[in-house]
C-alpha atoms as one frame of an Amber mdcrd trajectory, in Angstrom:
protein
 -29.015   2.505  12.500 -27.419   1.470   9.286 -23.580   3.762   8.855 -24.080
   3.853   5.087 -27.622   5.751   5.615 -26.098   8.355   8.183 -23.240   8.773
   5.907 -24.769   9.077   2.690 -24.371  12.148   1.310 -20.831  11.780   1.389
 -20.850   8.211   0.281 -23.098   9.055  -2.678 -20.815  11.502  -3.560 -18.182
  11.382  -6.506 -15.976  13.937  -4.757 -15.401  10.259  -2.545 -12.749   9.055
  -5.532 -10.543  11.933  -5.733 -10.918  12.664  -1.867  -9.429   9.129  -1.640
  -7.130   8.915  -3.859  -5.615  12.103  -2.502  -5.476  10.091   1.096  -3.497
   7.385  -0.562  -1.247   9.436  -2.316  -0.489  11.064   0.856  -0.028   7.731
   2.800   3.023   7.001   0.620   4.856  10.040   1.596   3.566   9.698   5.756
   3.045   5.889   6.483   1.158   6.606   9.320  -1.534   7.636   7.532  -4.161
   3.965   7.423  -5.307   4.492   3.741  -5.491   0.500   3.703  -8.247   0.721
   6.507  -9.894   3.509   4.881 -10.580   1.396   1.419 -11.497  -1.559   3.266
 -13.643  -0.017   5.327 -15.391   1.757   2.574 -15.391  -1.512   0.782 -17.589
  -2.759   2.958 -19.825  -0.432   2.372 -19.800  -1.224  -1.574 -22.870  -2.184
  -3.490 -25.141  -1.068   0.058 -27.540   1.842  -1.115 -26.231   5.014  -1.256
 -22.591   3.452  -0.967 -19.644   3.603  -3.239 -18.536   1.379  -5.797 -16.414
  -1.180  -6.007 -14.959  -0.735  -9.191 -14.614   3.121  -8.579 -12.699   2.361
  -5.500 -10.225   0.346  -6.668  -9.906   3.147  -9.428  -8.998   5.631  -6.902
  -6.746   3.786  -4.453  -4.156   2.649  -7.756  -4.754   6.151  -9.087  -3.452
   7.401  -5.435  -1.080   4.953  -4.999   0.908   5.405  -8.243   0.566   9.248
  -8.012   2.101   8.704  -4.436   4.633   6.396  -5.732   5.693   8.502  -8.395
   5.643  11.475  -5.758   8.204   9.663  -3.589  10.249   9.165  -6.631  10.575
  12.872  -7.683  11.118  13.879  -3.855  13.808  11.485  -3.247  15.943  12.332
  -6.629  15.281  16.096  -5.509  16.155  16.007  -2.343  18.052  13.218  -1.661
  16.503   9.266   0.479  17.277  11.767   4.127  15.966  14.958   3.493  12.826
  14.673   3.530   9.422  13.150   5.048   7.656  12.397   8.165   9.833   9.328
   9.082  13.420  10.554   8.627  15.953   8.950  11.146  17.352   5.552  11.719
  14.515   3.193  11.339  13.638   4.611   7.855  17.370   4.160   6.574  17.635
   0.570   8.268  14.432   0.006   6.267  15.926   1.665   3.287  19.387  -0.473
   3.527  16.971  -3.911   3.779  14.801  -3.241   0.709  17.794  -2.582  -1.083
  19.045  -5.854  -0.363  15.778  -6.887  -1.435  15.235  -5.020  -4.226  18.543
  -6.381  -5.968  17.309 -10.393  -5.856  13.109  -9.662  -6.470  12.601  -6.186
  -7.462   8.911  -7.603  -8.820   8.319  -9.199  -5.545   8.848  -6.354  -3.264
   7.311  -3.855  -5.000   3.936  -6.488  -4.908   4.384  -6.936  -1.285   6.138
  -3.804   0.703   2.789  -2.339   0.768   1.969  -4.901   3.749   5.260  -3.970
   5.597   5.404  -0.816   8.402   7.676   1.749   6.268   7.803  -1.070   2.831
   6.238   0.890   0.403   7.885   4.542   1.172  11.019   2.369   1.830  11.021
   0.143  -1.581   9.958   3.511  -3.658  13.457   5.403  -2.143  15.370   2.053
  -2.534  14.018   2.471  -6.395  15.200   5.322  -6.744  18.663   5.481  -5.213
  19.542   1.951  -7.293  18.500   3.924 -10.602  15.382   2.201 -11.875  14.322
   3.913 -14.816  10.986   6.174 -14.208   9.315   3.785 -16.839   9.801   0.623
 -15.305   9.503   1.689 -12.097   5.674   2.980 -12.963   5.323  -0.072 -14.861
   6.180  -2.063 -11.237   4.038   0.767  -9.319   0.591  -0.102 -11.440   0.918
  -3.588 -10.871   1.478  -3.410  -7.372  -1.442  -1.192  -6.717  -3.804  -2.351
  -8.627  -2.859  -5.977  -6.460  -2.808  -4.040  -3.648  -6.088  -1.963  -4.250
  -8.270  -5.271  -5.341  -7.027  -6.622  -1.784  -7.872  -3.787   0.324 -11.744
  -3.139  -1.101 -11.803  -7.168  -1.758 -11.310  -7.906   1.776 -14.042  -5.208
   3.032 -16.404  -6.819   0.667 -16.200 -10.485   1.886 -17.096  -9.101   4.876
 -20.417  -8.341   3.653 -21.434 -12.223   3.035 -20.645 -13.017   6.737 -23.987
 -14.290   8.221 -25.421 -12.495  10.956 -23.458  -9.112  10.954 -24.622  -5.927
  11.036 -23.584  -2.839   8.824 -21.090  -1.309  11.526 -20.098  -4.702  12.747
 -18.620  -5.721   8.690 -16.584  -2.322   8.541 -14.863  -3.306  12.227 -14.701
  -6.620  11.057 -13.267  -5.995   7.448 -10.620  -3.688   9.346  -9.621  -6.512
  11.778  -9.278  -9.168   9.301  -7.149  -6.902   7.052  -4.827  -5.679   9.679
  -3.970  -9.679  10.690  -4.173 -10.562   6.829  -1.917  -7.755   6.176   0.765
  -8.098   8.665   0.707 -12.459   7.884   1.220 -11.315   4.471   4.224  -8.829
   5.907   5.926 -11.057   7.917   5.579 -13.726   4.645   6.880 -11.245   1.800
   9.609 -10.217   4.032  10.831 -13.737   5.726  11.242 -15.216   1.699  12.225
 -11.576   0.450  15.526 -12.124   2.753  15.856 -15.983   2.207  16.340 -14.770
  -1.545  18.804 -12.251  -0.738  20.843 -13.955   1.909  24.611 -14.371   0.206
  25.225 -18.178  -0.293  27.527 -19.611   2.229  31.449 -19.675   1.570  32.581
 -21.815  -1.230  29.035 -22.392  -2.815  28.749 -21.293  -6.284
């Protein structure tokens, strides 16, 4: 039974762009929310007939992504980085407090990579916005790390594809797997150089 056949109508569909785009843009404001695993998965299912496209794809998910971004912006200067979302509480400042840190050594850096960190990318956009960044350079640092970001997520589904011997459903579980280890390697990466950066140089060194 091939998934993109018993899914087709939907697949087929151009209501599948905005309908994901809407999921990312959601996924910045409630991190729980696996918008990564949706676009890979669905990039494995590029190019198949009746599946989506590529190109389209990674379209939506930056379109999504920078409407989310900019969403978290506007929230946080409303309502202040604790008075609002899904995740409020301890863990979400603590996060908050270390992108800052971050942010002040390789503000390019972490807004390429805190989308593979639990909490980085709702974390880095408050961080953003609490240390002032202009709303034009911080959409300029949004579209470049979404459309990085995007190109991974559907890029990674699709290499699944040229695996030898899988089937349909076995390149979407397989796409998801890789991504998820890929993702957090890349995580633990970002972060462990992120904080090398920012670590204050020892007493007495200039």
């Amino acid at each position: 039974m091939d998934l993109a056949a018993d899914t087709t109508g939907f697949l087929a569909s151009l209501w599948l762009y905005p309908v994901g785009a809407v999921f990312v843009m959601v996924s910045a404001l409630i991190p729980p929310v696996p918008s990564t695993t949706v676009f890979v998965a669905l990039g494995a299912l590029a190019g198949l007939d009746g599946g989506p496209k590529a190109w389209a794809l990674v379209l939506a998910m930056i379109a999504g992504a920078v409407a989310g971004d900019l969403a978290t912006y506007g929230a946080t200067r409303l309502f202040g980085q604790s008075r609002w979302g899904a995740t409020r509480g301890p863990r979400r400042q603590r996060a908050v407090d270390a992108a800052t840190r971050r942010l002040r050594k390789s503000p390019f850096t972490l807004m390429l990579t805190s989308r593979f960190v639990p909490l980085g990318r709702l974390s880095t956009n408050i961080a953003c916005t609490v240390a002032g960044y202009r709303l034009r350079a911080f959409t300029g640092f949004s579209l470049a790390s979404a459309a990085v970001w995007s190109a991974y997520s559907v890029g990674v589904g699709i290499c699944t594809r040229f695996w030898p011997g899988l089937s349909t459903q076995a390149a979407v579980l397989a796409a998801i797997a890789v991504s998820i280890v890929l993702g957090w390697l890349l995580g633990k990466a970002s972060t462990w150089i992120l904080d090398h950066r920012a670590a204050p140089a020892p007493a007495g060194v200039e």
